[in-house]
mmCIF file of C-alpha atoms in Angstrom:
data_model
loop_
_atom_site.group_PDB
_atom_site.id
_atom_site.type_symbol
_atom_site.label_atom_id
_atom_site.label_comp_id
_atom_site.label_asym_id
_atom_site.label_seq_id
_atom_site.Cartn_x
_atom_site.Cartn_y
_atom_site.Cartn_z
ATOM 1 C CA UNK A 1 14.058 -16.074 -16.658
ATOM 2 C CA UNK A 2 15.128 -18.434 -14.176
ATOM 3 C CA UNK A 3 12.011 -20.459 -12.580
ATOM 4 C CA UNK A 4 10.901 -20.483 -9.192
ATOM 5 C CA UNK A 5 8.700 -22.604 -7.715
ATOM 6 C CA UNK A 6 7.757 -24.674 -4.489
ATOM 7 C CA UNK A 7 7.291 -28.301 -3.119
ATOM 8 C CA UNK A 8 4.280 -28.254 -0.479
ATOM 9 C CA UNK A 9 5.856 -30.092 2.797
ATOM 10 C CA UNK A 10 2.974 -32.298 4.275
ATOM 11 C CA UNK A 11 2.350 -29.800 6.855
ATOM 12 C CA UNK A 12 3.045 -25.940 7.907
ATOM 13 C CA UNK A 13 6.054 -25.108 9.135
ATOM 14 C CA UNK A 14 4.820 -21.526 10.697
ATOM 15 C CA UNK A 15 1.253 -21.484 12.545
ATOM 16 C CA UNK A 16 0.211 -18.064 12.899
ATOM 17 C CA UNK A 17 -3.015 -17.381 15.862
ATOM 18 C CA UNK A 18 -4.651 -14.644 15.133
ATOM 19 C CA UNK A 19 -5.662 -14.187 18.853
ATOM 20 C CA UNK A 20 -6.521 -10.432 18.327
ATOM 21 C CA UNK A 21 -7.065 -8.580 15.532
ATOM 22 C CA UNK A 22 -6.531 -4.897 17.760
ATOM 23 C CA UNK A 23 -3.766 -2.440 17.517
ATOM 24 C CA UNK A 24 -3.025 -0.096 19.611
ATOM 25 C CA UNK A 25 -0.795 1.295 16.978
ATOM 26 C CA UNK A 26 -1.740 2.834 13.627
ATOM 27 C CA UNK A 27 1.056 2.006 11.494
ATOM 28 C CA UNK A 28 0.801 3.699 8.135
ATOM 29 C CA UNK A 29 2.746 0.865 6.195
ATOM 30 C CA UNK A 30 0.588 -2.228 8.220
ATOM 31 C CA UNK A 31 -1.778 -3.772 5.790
ATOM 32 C CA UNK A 32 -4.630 -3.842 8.937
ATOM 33 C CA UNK A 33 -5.443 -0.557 7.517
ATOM 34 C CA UNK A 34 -7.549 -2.579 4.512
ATOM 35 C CA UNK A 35 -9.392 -4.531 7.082
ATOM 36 C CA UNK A 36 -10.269 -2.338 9.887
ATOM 37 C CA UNK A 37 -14.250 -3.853 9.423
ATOM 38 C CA UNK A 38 -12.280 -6.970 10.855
ATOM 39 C CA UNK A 39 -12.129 -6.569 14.386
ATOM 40 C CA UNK A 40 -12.510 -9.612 16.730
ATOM 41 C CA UNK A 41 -10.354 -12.053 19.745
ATOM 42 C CA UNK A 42 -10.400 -15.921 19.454
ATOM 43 C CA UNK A 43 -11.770 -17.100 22.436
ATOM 44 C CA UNK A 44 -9.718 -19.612 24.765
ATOM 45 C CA UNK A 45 -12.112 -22.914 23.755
ATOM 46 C CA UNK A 46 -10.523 -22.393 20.053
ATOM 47 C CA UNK A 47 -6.906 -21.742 21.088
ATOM 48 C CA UNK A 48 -7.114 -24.869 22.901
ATOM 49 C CA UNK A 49 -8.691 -27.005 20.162
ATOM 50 C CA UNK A 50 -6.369 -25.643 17.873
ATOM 51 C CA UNK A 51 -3.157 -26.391 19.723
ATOM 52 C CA UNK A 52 -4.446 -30.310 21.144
ATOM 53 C CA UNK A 53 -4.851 -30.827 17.241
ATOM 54 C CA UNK A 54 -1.376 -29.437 16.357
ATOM 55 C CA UNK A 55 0.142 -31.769 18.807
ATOM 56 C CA UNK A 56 -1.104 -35.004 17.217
ATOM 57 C CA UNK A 57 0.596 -34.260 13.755
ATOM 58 C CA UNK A 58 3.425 -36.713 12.907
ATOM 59 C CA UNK A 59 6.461 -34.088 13.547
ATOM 60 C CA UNK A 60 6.258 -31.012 15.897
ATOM 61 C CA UNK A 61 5.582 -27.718 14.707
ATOM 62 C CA UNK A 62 8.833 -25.832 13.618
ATOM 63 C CA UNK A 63 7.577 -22.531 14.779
ATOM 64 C CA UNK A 64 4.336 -20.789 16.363
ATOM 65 C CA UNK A 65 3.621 -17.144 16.638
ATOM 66 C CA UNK A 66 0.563 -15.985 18.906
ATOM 67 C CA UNK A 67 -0.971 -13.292 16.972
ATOM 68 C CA UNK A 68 -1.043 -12.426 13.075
ATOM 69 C CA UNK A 69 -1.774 -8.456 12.614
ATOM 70 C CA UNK A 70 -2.754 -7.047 16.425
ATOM 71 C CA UNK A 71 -1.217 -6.430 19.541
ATOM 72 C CA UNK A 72 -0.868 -9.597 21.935
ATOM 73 C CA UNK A 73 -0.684 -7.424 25.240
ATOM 74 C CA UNK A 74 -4.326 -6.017 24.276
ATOM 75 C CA UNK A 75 -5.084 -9.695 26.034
ATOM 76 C CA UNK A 76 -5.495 -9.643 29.838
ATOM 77 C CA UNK A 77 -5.074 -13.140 29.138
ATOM 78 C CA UNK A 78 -1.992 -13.374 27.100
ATOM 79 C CA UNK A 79 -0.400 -15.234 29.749
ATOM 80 C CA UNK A 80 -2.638 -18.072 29.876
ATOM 81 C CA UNK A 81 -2.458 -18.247 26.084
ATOM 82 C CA UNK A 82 1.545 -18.361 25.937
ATOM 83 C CA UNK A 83 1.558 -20.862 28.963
ATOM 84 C CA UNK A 84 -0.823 -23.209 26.787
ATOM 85 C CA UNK A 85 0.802 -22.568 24.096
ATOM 86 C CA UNK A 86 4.174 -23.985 26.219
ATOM 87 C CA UNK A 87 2.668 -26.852 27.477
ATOM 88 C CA UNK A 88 0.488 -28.109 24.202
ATOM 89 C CA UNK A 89 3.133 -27.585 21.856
ATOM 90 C CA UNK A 90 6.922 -28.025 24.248
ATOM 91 C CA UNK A 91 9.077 -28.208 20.964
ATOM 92 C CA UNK A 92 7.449 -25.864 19.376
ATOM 93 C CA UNK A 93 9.640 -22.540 18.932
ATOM 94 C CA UNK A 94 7.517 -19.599 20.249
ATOM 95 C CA UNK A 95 7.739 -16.672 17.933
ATOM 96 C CA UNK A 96 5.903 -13.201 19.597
ATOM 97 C CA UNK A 97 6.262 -9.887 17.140
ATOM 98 C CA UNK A 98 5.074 -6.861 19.205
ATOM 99 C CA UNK A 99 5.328 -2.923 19.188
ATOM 100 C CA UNK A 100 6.279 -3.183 22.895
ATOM 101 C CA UNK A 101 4.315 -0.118 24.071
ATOM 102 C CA UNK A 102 2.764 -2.560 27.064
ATOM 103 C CA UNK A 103 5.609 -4.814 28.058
ATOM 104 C CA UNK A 104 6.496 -3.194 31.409
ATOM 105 C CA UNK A 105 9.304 -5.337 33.494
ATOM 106 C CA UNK A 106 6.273 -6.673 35.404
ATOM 107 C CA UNK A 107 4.732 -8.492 31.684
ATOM 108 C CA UNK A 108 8.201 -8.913 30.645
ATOM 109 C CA UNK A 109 8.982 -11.020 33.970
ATOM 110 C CA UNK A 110 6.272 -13.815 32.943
ATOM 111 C CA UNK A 111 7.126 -13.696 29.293
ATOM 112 C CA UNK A 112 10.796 -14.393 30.056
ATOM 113 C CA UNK A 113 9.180 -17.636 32.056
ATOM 114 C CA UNK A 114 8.087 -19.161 29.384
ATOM 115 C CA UNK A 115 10.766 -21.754 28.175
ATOM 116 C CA UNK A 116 9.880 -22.174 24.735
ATOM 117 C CA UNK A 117 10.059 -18.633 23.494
ATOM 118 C CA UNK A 118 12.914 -18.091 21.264
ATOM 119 C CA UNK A 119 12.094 -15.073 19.671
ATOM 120 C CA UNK A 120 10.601 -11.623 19.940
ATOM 121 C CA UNK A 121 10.607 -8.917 17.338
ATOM 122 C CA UNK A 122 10.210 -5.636 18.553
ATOM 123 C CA UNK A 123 8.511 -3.461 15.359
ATOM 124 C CA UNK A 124 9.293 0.415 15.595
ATOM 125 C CA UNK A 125 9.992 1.231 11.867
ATOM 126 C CA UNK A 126 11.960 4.527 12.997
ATOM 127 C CA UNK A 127 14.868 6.199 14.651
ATOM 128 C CA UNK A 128 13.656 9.472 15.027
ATOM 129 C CA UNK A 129 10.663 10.871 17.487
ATOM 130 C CA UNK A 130 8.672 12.155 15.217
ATOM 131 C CA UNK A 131 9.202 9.729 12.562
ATOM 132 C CA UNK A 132 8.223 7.389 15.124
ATOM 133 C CA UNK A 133 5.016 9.190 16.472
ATOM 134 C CA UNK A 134 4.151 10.121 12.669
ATOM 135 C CA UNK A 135 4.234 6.330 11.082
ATOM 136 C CA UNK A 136 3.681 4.144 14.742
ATOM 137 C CA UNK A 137 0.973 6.477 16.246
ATOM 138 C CA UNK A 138 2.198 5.897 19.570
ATOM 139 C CA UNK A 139 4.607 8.470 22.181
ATOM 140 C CA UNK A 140 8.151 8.483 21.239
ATOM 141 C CA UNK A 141 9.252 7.699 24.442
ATOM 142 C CA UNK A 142 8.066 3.575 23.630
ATOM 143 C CA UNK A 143 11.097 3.159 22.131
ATOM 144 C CA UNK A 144 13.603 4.299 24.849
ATOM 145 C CA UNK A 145 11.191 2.011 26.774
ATOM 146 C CA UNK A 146 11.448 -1.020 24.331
ATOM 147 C CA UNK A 147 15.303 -0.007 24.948
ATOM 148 C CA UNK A 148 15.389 -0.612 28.080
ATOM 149 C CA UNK A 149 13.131 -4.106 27.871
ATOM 150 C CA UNK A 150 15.879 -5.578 25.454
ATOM 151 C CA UNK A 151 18.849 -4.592 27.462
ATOM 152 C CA UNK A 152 16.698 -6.150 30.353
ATOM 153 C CA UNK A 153 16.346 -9.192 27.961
ATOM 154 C CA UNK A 154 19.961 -10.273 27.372
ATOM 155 C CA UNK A 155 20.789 -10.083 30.874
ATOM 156 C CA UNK A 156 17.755 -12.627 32.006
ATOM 157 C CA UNK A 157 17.578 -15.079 29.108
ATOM 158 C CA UNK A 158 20.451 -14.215 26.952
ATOM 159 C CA UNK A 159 19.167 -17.523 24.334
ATOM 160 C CA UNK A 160 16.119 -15.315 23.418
ATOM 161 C CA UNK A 161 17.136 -13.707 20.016
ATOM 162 C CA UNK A 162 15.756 -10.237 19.975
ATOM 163 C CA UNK A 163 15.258 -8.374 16.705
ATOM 164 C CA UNK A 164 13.888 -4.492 16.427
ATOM 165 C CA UNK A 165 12.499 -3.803 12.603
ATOM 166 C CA UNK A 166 11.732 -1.052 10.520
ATOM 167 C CA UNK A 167 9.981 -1.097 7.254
ATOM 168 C CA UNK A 168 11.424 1.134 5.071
ATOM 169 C CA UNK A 169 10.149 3.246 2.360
ATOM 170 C CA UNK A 170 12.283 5.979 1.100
ATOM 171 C CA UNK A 171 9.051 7.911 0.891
ATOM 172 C CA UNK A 172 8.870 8.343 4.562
ATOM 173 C CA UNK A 173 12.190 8.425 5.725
ATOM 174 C CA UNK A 174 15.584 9.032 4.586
ATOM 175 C CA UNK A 175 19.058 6.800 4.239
ATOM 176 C CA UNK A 176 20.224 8.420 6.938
ATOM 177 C CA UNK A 177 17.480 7.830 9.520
ATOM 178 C CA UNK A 178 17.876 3.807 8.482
ATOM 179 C CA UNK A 179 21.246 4.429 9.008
ATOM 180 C CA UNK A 180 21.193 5.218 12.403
ATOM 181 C CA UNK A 181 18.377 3.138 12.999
ATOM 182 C CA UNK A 182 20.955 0.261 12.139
ATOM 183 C CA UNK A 183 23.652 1.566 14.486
ATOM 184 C CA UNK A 184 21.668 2.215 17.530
ATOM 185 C CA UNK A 185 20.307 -0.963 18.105
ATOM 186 C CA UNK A 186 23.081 -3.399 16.575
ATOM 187 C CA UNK A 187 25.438 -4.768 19.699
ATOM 188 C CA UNK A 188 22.334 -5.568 22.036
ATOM 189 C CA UNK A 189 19.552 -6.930 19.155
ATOM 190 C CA UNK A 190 19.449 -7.562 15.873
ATOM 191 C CA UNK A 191 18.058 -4.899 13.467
ATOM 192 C CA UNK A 192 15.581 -5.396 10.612
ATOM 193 C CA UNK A 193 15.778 -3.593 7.986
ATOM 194 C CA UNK A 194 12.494 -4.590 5.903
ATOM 195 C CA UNK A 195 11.575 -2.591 2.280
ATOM 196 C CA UNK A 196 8.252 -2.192 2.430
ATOM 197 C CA UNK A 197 6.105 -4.493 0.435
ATOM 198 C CA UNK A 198 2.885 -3.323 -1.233
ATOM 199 C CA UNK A 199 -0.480 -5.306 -1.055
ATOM 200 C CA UNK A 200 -4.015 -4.228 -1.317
ATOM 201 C CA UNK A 201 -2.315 -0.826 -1.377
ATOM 202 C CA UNK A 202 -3.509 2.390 -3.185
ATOM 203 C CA UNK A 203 0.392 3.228 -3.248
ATOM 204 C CA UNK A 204 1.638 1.681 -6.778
ATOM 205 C CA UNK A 205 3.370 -0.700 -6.753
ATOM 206 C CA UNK A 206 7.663 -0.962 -7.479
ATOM 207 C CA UNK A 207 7.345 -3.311 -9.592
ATOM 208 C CA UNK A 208 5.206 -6.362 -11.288
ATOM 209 C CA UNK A 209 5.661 -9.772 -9.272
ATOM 210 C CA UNK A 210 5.289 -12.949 -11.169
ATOM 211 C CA UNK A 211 6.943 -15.036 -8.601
ATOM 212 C CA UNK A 212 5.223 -17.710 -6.432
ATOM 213 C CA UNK A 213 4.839 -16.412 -3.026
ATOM 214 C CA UNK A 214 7.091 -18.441 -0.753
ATOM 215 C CA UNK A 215 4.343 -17.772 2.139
ATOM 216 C CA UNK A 216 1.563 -20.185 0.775
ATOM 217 C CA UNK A 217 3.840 -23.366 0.971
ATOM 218 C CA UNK A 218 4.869 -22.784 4.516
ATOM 219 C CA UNK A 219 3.086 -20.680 6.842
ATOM 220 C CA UNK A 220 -0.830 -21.655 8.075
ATOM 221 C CA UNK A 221 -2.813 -18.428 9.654
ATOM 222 C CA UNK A 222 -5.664 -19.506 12.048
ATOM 223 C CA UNK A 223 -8.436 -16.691 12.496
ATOM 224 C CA UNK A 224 -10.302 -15.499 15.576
ATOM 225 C CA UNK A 225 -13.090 -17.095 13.989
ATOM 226 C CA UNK A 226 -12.015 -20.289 12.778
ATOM 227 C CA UNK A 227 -11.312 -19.148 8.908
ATOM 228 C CA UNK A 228 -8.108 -19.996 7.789
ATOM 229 C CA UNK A 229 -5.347 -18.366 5.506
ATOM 230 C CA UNK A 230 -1.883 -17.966 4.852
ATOM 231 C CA UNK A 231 -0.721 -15.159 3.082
ATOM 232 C CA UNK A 232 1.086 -12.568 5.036
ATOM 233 C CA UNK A 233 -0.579 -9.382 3.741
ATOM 234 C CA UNK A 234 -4.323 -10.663 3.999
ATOM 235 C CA UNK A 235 -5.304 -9.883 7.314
ATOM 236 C CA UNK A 236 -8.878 -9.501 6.156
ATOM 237 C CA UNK A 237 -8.879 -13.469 5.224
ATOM 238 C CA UNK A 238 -10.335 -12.360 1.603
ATOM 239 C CA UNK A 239 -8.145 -15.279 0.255
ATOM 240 C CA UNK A 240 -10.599 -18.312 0.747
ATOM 241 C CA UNK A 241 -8.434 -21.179 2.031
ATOM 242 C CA UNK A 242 -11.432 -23.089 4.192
ATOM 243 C CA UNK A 243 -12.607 -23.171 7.340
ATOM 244 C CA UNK A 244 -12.216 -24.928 10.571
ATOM 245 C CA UNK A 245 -14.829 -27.438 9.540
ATOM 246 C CA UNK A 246 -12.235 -29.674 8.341
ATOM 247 C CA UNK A 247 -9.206 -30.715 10.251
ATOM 248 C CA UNK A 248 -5.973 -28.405 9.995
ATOM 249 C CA UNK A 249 -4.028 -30.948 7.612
ATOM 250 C CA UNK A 250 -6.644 -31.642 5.625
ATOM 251 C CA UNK A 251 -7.344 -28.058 4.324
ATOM 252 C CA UNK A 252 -3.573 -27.808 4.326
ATOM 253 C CA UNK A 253 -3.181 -30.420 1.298
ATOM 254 C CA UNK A 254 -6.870 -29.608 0.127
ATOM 255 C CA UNK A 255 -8.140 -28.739 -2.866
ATOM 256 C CA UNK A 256 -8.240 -25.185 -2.042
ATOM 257 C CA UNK A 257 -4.554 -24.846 -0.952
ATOM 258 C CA UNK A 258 -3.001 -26.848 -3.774
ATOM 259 C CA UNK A 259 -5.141 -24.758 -6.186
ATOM 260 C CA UNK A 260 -4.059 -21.672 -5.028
ATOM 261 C CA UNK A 261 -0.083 -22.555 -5.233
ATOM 262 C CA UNK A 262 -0.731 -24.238 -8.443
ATOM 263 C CA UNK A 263 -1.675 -20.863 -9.774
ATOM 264 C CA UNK A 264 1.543 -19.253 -8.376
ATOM 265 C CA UNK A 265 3.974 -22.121 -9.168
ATOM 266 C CA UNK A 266 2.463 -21.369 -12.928
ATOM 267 C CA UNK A 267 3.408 -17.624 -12.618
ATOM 268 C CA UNK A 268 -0.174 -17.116 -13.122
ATOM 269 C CA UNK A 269 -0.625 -15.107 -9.312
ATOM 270 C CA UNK A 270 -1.636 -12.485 -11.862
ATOM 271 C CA UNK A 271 -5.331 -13.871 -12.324
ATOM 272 C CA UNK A 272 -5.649 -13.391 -8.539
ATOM 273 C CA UNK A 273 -7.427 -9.993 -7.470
ATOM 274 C CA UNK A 274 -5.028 -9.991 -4.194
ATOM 275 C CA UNK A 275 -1.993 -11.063 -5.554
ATOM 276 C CA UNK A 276 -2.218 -8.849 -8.955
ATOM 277 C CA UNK A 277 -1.423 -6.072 -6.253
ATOM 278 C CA UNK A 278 0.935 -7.666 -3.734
ATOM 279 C CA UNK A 279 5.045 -7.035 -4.214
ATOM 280 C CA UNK A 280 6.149 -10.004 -1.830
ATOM 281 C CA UNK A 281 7.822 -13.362 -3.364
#
C-alpha cells in the first residue's frame, strides 16, 4: 500500500469560529447530533482577541469560516462579527457554509457588502420536498427560497463562488434524486455532491480507514469557549488539542498537535477512540 502522510505548515491554513453551536436544522447525517449537551455562542470579547492575534502571524490567513457546526444567522449580531472579521483579517478569504433558511434579501444585502467573502455554501442535501423536510427538518419551500438568494447572488457580486451540497447516502435517497439534484442547480452554482462520512456514528461504518486525516495538518477550530480542535467531525471538542491559555501558534506546533498527527502519519489513528470510528482521510 502506497503511504500517505503529511508535512505540518507552521500555521493553519483554515480557521474555523465556532461562533454558535445552534441549528435551526436537524440534519440526520450532521455529526451535532453526538453533541447536543454542547450548546453555547462565543461572545464578541473572544472573537476579537482571536482575530487581533491572527493578524500578527507572519503570512495572512488563507481562509476563515465564521461558524463550525451551527447556524450563523441564529446571531443578531452576525453582522458585526463578519464586518470584524473584514477589517481584522482584509486578505483573509471569508468562507460562510449555511442552510439559508434566514437569509432574506434584506441579510443577504449586508452579506454581499462585505468585500472579503468569497464563498458561501448553501447545504440542502436533497432535491425532493420531502426528502428535504425528512433529512433538513426545515419547510421545503427553503430551498426555492435559497433559489432565489443565489440567482440574486450572481447578479450583485458575480466573484462570490456559490456552491449548494448534498451529502449523500444511498440509504436515504436514490441515484436519481442526486441526479437531479446535480442538474437543477448546475448553470447558476456549483453542486456538491458529498458521500457521507461516518464518525461517532452508530451507522457502521463502509469501510476501515487507516489513512492520516488530511484535516489535522491544516484546519484550526476555535470553540465558543476558548477550547480548541481541528477535526471536522468533532463538534463536541472530545479530541483534546489545548486551550486558549496558550497562544494560537503555539498549541498549533505543540506537543499535543504534533502527537496527535504523529499517530495518524504512523497509520496508527486506530488507537484513537474517535478516529477508530471516523471514515474521512
Amino acid at each position: 500500500m502506497q503511504q500517505v502522510k503529511y508535512n505540518t505548515p507552521s500555521q493553519p491554513r483554515q480557521v474555523r469560529l465556532d461562533t454558535i453551536a445552534a441549528c435551526n436544522a436537524s440534519c440526520v447525517f450532521c455529526h451535532i447530533s453526538a453533541a447536543k449537551e454542547r450548546q453555547g455562542r462565543m461572545d464578541m470579547a473572544l472573537i476579537d482577541r482571536v482575530l487581533t492575534e491572527i493578524a500578527s502571524w507572519p503570512q495572512p490567513l488563507e481562509e476563515i469560516v465564521p461558524i463550525d457546526y451551527g447556524e450563523l444567522w441564529l446571531r443578531d449580531d452576525w453582522y458585526d462579527i463578519l464586518k470584524l472579521i473584514e477589517t481584522k483579517l482584509p486578505a483573509t478569504k471569508l468562507v460562510i457554509p449555511t442552510n439559508g433558511s434566514r437569509l432574506d434579501f434584506k441579510a443577504l444585502k449586508m452579506l454581499l457588502s462585505i468585500r472579503t467573502l468569497t464563498v458561501v455554501n448553501f447545504s440542502l442535501n436533497a432535491y425532493f420536498n420531502e426528502s428535504y423536510e425528512t433529512l433538513v427538518g426545515l419547510p421545503a419551500e427553503t430551498m426555492t427560497k435559497v433559489r432565489r438568494v443565489v440567482e440574486r447572488i450572481r447578479i450583485e457580486r458575480p466573484g462570490v463562488t456559490v456552491w449548494v451540497s448534498m451529502v449523500y447516502n444511498s440509504l436515504f435517497m436514490s441515484e436519481i434524486e442526486k441526479d437531479r439534484f446535480v442538474d437543477y442547480w448546475k448553470g447558476i452554482a456549483f453542486p456538491q455532491v458529498n458521500q457521507v462520512t461516518f464518525c461517532n456514528s452508530k451507522e457502521k461504518l463502509w469501510r476501515l480507514v487507516v489513512f492520516p486525516c488530511r484535516s489535522i495538518f491544516s484546519d484550526m477550530v476555535i470553540g465558543y469557549d476558548g477550547k480548541i480542535g481541528s477535526c471536522c467531525f468533532d463538534p463536541g471538542f472530545l479530541i483534546d488539542l489545548g486551550t486558549l491559555d496558550d497562544s494560537l501558534l503555539e498549541i498549533w506546533q505543540g506537543p499535543k498537535f504534533q502527537e496527535f498527527r504523529r499517530l495518524h502519519n504512523e497509520y496508527k489513528r486506530g488507537e484513537h477512540p474517535l478516529c477508530s470510528q471516523c471514515s474521512f482521510a
